Tab-separated table of C-alpha atoms in Angstrom:
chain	number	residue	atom	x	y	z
A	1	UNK	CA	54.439	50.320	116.457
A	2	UNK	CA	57.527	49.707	114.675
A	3	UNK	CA	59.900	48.226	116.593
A	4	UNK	CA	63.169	49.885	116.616
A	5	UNK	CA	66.382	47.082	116.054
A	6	UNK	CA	69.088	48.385	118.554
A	7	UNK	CA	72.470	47.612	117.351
A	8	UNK	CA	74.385	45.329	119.668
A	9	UNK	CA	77.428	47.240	119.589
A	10	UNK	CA	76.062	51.061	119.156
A	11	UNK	CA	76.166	52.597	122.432
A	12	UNK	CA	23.460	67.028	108.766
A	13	UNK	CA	20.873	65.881	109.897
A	14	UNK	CA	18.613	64.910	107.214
A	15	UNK	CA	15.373	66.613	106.044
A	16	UNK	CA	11.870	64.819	106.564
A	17	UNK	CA	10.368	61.854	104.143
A	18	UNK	CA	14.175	61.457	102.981
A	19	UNK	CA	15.514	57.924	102.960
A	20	UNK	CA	18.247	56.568	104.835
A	21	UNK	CA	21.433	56.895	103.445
A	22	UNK	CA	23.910	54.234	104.112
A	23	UNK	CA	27.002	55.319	105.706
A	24	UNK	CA	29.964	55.599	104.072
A	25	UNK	CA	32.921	53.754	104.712
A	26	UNK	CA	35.591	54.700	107.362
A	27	UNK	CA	38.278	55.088	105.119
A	28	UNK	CA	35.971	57.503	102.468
A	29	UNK	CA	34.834	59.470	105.851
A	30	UNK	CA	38.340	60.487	106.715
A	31	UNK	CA	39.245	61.249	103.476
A	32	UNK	CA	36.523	64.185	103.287
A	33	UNK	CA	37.062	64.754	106.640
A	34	UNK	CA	40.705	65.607	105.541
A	35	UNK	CA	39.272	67.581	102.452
A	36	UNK	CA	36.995	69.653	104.952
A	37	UNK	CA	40.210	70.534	106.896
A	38	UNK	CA	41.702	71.644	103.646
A	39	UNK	CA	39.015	73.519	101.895
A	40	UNK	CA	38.647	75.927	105.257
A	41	UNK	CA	37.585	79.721	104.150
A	42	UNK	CA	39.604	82.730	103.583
A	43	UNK	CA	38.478	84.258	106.493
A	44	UNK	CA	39.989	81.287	108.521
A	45	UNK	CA	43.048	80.952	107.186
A	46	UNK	CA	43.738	84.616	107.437
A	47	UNK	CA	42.887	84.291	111.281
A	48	UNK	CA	45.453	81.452	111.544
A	49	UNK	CA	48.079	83.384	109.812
A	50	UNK	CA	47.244	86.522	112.086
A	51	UNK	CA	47.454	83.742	115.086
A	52	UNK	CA	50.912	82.136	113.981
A	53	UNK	CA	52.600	85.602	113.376
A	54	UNK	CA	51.627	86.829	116.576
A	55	UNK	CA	52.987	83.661	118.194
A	56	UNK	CA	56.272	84.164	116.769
A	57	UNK	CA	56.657	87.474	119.002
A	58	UNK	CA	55.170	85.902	122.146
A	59	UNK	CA	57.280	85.990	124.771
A	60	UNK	CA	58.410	81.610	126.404
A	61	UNK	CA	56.273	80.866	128.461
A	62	UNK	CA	57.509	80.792	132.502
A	63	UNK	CA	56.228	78.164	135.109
A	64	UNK	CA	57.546	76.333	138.235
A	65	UNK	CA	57.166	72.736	138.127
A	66	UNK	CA	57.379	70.056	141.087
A	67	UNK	CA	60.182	67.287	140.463
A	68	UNK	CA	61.194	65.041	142.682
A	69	UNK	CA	65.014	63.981	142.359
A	70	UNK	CA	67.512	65.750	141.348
A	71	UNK	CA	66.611	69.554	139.953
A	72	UNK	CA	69.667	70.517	138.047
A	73	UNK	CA	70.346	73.026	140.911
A	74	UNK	CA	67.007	75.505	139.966
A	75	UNK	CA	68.196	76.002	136.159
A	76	UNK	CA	65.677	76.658	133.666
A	77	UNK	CA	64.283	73.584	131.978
A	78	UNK	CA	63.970	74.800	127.919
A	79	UNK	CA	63.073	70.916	126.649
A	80	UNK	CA	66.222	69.615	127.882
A	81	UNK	CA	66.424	66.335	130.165
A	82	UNK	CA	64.302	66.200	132.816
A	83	UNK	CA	65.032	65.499	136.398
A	84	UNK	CA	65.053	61.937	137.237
A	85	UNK	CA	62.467	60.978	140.026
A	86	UNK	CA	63.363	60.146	143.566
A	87	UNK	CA	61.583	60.901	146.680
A	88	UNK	CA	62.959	64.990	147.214
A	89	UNK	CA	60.407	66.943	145.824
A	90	UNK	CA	62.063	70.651	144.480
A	91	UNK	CA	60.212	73.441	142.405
A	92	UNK	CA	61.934	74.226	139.123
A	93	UNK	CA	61.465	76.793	137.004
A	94	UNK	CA	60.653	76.017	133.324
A	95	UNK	CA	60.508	77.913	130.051
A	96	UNK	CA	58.920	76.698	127.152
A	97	UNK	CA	58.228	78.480	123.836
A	98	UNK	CA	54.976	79.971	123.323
A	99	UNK	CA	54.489	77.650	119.883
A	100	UNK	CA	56.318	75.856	117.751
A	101	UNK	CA	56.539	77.726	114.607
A	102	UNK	CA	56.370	75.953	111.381
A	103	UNK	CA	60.164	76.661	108.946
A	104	UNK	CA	58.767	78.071	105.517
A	105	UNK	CA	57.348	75.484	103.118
A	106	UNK	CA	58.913	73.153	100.541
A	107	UNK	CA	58.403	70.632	98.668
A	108	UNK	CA	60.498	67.239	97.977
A	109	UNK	CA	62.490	67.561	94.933
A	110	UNK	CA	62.153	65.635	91.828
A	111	UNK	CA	64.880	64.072	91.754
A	112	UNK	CA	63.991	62.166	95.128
A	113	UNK	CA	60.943	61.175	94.686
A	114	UNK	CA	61.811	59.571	90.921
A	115	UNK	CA	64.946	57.559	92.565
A	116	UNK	CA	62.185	56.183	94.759
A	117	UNK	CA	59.811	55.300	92.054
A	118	UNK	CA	61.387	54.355	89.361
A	119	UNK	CA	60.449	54.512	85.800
A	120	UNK	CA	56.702	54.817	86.138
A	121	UNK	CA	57.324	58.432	87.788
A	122	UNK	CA	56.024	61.452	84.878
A	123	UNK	CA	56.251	64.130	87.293
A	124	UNK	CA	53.681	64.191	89.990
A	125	UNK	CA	53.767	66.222	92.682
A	126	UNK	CA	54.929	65.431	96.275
A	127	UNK	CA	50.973	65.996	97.368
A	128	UNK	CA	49.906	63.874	94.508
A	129	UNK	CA	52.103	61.263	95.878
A	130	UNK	CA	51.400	61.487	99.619
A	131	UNK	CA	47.820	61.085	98.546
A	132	UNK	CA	48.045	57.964	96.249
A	133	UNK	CA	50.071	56.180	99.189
A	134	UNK	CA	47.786	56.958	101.577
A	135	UNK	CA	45.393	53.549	100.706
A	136	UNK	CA	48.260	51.260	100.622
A	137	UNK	CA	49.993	53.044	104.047
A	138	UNK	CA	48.631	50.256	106.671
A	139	UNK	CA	49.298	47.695	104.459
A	140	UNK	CA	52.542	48.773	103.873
A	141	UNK	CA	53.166	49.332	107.572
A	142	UNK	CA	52.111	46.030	109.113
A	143	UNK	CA	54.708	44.524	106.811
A	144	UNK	CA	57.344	46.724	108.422
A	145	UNK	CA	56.529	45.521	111.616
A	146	UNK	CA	57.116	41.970	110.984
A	147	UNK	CA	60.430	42.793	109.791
A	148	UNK	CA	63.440	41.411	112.443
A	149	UNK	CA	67.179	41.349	112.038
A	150	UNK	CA	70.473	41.181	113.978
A	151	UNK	CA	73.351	43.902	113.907
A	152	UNK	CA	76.421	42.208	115.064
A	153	UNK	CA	79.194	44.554	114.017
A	154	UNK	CA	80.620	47.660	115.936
A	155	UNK	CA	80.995	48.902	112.714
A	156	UNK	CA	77.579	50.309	111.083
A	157	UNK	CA	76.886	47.957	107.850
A	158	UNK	CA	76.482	49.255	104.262
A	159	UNK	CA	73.809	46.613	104.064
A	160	UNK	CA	71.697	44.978	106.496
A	161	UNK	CA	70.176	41.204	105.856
A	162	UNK	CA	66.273	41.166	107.153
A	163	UNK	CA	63.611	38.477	107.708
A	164	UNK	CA	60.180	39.880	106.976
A	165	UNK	CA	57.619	37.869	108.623
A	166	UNK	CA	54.218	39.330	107.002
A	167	UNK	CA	52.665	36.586	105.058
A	168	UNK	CA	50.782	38.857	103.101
A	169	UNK	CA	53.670	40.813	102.132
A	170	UNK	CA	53.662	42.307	98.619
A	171	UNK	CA	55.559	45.322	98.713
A	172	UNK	CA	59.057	44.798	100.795
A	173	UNK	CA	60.946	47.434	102.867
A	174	UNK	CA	63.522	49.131	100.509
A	175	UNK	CA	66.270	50.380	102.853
A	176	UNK	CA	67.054	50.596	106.642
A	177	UNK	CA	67.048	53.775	108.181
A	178	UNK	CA	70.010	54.256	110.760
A	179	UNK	CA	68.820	56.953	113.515
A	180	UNK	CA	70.963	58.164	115.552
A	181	UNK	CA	71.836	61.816	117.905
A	182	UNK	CA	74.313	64.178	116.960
A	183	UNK	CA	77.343	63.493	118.927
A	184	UNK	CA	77.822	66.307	121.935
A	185	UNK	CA	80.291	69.140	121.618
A	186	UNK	CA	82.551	69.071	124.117
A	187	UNK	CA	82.241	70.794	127.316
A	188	UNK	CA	84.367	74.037	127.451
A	189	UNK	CA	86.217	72.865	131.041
A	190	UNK	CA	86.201	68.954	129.671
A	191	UNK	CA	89.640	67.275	130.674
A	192	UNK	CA	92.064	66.407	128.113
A	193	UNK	CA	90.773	62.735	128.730
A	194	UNK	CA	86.991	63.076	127.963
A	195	UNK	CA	85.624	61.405	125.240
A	196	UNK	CA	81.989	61.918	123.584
A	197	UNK	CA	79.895	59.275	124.810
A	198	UNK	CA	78.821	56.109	121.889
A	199	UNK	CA	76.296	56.484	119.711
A	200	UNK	CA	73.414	55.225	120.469
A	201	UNK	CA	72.271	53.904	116.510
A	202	UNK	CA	68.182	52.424	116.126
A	203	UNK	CA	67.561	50.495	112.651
A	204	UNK	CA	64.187	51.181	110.839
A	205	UNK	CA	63.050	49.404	108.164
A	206	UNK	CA	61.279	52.064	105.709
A	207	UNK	CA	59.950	52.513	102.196
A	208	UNK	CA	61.890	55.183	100.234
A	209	UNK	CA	59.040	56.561	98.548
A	210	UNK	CA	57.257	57.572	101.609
A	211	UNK	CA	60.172	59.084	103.237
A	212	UNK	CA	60.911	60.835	100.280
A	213	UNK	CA	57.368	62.232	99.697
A	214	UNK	CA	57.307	63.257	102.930
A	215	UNK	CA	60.622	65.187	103.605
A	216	UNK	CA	61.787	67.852	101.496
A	217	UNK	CA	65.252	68.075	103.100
A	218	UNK	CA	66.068	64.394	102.121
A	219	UNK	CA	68.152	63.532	99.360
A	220	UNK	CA	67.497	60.370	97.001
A	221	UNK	CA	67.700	57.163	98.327
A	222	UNK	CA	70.721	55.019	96.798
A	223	UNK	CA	69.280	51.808	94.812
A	224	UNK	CA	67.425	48.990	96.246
A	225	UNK	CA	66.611	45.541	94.897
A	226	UNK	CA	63.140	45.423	96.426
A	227	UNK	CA	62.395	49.358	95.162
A	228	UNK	CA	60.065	48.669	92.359
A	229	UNK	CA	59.477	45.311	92.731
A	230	UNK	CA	56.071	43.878	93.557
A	231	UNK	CA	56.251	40.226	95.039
A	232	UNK	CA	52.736	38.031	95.445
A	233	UNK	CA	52.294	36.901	98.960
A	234	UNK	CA	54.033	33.972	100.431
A	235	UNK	CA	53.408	31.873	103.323
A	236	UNK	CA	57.283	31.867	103.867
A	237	UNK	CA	59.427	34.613	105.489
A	238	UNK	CA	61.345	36.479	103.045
A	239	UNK	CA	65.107	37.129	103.746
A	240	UNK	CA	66.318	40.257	101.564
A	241	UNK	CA	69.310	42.515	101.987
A	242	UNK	CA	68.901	46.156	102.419
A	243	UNK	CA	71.281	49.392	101.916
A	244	UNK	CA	71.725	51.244	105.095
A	245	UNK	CA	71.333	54.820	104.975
A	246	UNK	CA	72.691	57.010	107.970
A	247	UNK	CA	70.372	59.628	109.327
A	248	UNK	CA	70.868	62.119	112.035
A	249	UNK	CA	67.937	63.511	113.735
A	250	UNK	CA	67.353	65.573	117.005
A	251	UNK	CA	65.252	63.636	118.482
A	252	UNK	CA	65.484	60.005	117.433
A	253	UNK	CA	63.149	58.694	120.654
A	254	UNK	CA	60.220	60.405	118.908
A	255	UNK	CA	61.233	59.442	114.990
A	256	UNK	CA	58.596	56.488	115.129
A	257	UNK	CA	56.258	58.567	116.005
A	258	UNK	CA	56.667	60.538	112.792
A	259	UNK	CA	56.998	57.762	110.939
A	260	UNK	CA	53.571	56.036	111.626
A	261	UNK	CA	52.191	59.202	110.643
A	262	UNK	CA	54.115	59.336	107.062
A	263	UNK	CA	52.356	55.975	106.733
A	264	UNK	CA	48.609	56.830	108.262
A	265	UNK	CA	48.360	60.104	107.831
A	266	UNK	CA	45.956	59.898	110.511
A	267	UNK	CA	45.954	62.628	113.598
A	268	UNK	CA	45.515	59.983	115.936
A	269	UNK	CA	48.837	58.418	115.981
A	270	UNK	CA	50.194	61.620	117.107
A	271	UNK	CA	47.824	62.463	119.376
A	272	UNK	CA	48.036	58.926	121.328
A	273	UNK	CA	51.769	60.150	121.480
A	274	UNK	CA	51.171	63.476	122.696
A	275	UNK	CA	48.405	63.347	125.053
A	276	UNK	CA	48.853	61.215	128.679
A	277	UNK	CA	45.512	59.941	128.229
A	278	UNK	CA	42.148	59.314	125.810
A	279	UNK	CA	41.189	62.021	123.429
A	280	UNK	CA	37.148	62.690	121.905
A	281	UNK	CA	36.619	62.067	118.177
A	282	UNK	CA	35.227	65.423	118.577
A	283	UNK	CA	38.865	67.012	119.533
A	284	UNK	CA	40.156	64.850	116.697
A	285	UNK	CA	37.827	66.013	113.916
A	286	UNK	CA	38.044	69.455	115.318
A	287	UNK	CA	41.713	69.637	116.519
A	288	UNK	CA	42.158	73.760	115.890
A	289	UNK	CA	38.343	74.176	118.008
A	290	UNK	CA	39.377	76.765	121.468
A	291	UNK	CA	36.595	74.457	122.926
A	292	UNK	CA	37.665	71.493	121.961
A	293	UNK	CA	41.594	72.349	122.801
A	294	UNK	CA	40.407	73.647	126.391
A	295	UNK	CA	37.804	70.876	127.378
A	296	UNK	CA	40.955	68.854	127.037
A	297	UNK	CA	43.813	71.227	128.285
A	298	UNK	CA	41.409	71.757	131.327
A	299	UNK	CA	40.788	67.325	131.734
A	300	UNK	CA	44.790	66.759	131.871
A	301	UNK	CA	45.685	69.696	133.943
A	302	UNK	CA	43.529	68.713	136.842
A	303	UNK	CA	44.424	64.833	136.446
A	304	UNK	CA	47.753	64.857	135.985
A	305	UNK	CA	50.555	66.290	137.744
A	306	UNK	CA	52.856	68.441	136.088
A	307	UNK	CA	56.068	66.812	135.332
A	308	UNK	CA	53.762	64.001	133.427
A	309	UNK	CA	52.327	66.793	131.469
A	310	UNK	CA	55.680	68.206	130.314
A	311	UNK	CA	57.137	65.021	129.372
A	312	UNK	CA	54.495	64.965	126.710
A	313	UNK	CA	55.793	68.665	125.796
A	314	UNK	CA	59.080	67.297	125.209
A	315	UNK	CA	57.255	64.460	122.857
A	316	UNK	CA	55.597	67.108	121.006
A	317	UNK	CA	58.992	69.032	121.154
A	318	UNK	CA	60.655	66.054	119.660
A	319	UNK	CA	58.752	65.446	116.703
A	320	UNK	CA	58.491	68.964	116.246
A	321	UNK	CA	62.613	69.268	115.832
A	322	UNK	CA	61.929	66.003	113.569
A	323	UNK	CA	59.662	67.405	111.193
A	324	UNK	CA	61.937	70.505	110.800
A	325	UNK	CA	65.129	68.589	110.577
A	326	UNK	CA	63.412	66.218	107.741
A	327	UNK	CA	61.110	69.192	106.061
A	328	UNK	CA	57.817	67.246	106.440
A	329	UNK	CA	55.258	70.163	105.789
A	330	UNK	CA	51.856	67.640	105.265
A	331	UNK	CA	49.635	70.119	106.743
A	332	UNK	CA	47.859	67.317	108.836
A	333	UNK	CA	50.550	67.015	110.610
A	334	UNK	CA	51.413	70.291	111.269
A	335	UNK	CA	47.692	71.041	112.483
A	336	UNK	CA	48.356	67.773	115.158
A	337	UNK	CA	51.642	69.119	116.221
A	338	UNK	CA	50.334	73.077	116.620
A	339	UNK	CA	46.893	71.953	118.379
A	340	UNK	CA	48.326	69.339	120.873
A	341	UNK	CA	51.146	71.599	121.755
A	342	UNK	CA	47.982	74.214	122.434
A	343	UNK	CA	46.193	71.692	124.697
A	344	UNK	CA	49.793	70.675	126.696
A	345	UNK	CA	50.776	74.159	127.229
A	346	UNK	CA	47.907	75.154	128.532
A	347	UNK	CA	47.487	71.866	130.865
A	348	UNK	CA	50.891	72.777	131.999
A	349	UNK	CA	49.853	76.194	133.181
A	350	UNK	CA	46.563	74.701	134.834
A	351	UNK	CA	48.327	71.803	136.966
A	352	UNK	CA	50.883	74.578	138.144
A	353	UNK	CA	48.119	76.804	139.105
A	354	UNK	CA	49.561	79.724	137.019
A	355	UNK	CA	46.614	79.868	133.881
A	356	UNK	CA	47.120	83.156	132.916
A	357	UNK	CA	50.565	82.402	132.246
A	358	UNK	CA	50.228	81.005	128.503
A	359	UNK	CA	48.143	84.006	127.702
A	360	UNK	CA	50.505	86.931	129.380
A	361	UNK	CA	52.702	85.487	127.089
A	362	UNK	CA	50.927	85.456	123.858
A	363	UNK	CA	48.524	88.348	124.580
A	364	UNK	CA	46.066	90.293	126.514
A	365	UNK	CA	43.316	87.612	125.639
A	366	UNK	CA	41.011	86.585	128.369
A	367	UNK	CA	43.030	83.411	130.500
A	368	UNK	CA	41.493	80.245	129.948
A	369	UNK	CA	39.351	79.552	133.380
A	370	UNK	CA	41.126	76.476	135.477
């Protein structure tokens, strides 16, 4: 994972008398596996648009969750904090949405993606894009994650000097992403003394051209030295100096998260995120599956106890805000954030005992059986 720099100072089977066929590579198996996903049937697709536009009219869903600690004095919990954990158990009631509907789709401008590639870009598409990074994503990745610098100043930097570390290093990070909250309003009955509390600022080292084929709601990156240039490896560290770009997000905890997937574009770094313990390949390659998502709803509900399960809402909440904020619409992503929020829901429901509850909400379907 990449490691976030703090600032110091910033608070078939096959038919008979066939031969064998050798398999296919793990990198060509995903990619049709992704195709599959894509090329799903009319009929489908019009059952998941009938499913998402019924969702938006389903009612939160309602349960009572055991904390122990402090329980904010019985007030609803809608993704906010939750209690810390002491030895005073107390049953809170919590209300989380019934899904997490997707904002309507767009599509990174022009204009962005060509400041981030230079003057080999003749127009492709964002998808075109996303698709032709996709091979060079873990390569490009591991090189981030050898990256290490030092912030010094109480002041954020315009530029930022890194070390990367990766030997095999061709293509070098272009800018550093600053993450931070949006500062708190303040309280209607704050004193005249208070004071918003410091801003807590994480550095990220990032390519532009995969943030910016990603998210539609992000502007062009400012110039880089290292944006189109294409070093051969070195067995030296590198020292370079990057342009710092500010960006706000609402949940900056969960922004690597997101980002790992912007470089994968593999389910399974979400899921790992999402999900308080192992997953099947079968629940990865069939993610949407009611079987699938209740063979695992059903596993975490009875292991786990509740407020474990909706910390992992509030994961899948925060990359969820993320995604909006930034206007990532890949629809991989969009299938790992709907279906894990499916299986965590329901978990939630079974470890409080209340099952029906997720589907009083949505509809009068049959409950999932506990």
């Amino acid at each position: 994972m990449i490691r976030a720099l703090r600032a110091r100072n910033f608070s078939k089977r096959p038919t008979e008398n066939t031969p064998p066929v050798k398999p296919a590579p793990k990198s060509v198996r995903r990619t049709r596996t992704r195709k599959a996903k894509k090329n799903i049937t009319a009929a489908k697709s019009d059952a998941e648009q009938a499913k998402k536009k019924a969702q938006k009219t389903a009612q939160p869903v309602r349960l009572n969750v055991v904390f122990y600690g402090n329980a904010n004095g019985g007030a609803d919990v809608e993704m906010q904090e939750l209690p810390s954990t002491s030895q005073h158990p107390a049953i809170v009631p919590v209300t989380l949405p019934r899904a997490l509907n997707q904002p309507p789709v767009s599509e990174p401008s022009e204009e962005a993606i060509a400041a981030s590639t230079g003057p080999s870009y003749c127009g492709q598409p964002a998808a075109f894009v996303r698709d032709n990074l996709e091979s060079s994503g873990p390569r490009s990745l591991r090189t981030l994650c050898s990256v290490v610098t030092q912030v010094d100043s109480a002041v954020l930097p315009k530029e930022l000097d890194i070390v990367v570390n990766d030997p095999a290093a061709t293509d070098y990070p272009t800018h550093m992403l600053a993450v931070y909250a949006p500062v708190p309003k303040k309280p209607e009955n704050a004193p005249a003394t208070w004071v918003p509390p410091k801003t807590d600022v994480k550095m990220y080292p990032v390519h532009s051209l995969f943030m910016a084929a990603h998210c539609a709601k992000l502007g062009p990156f400012p110039p880089s030295p290292t944006a189109f240039e294409s070093s051969p490896a070195s067995n030296e560290p590198r020292s370079i100096t990057l342009p710092v770009r500010p960006l706000c997000l609402p949940s900056p905890s969960t922004f690597p998260y997101l980002l790992h997937y912007f470089y994968l574009r593999r389910e399974e770094v979400l899921f790992r995120a999402f999900f308080p313990c192992e997953f099947s390949t079968e629940f990865v390659e069939n993610c949407t599956s009611e079987e699938e998502i209740r063979s695992l709803a059903t596993h975490i509900g009875r292991t786990f106890n509740p407020s474990v399960i909706l910390k992992h809402a509030k994961v899948i909440h925060g990359v969820w805000q993320n995604a909006c904020a930034l206007g990532a619409f890949d629809d991989a992503l969009w299938m790992a954030i709907d279906s894990a929020y499916e299986v965590i829901i329901n978990a939630l429901a079974i470890g409080t005992g209340n099952p029906r509850a997720v589907y009083v909400a949505k509809s009068p379907s049959p409950p999932m059986q506990a």
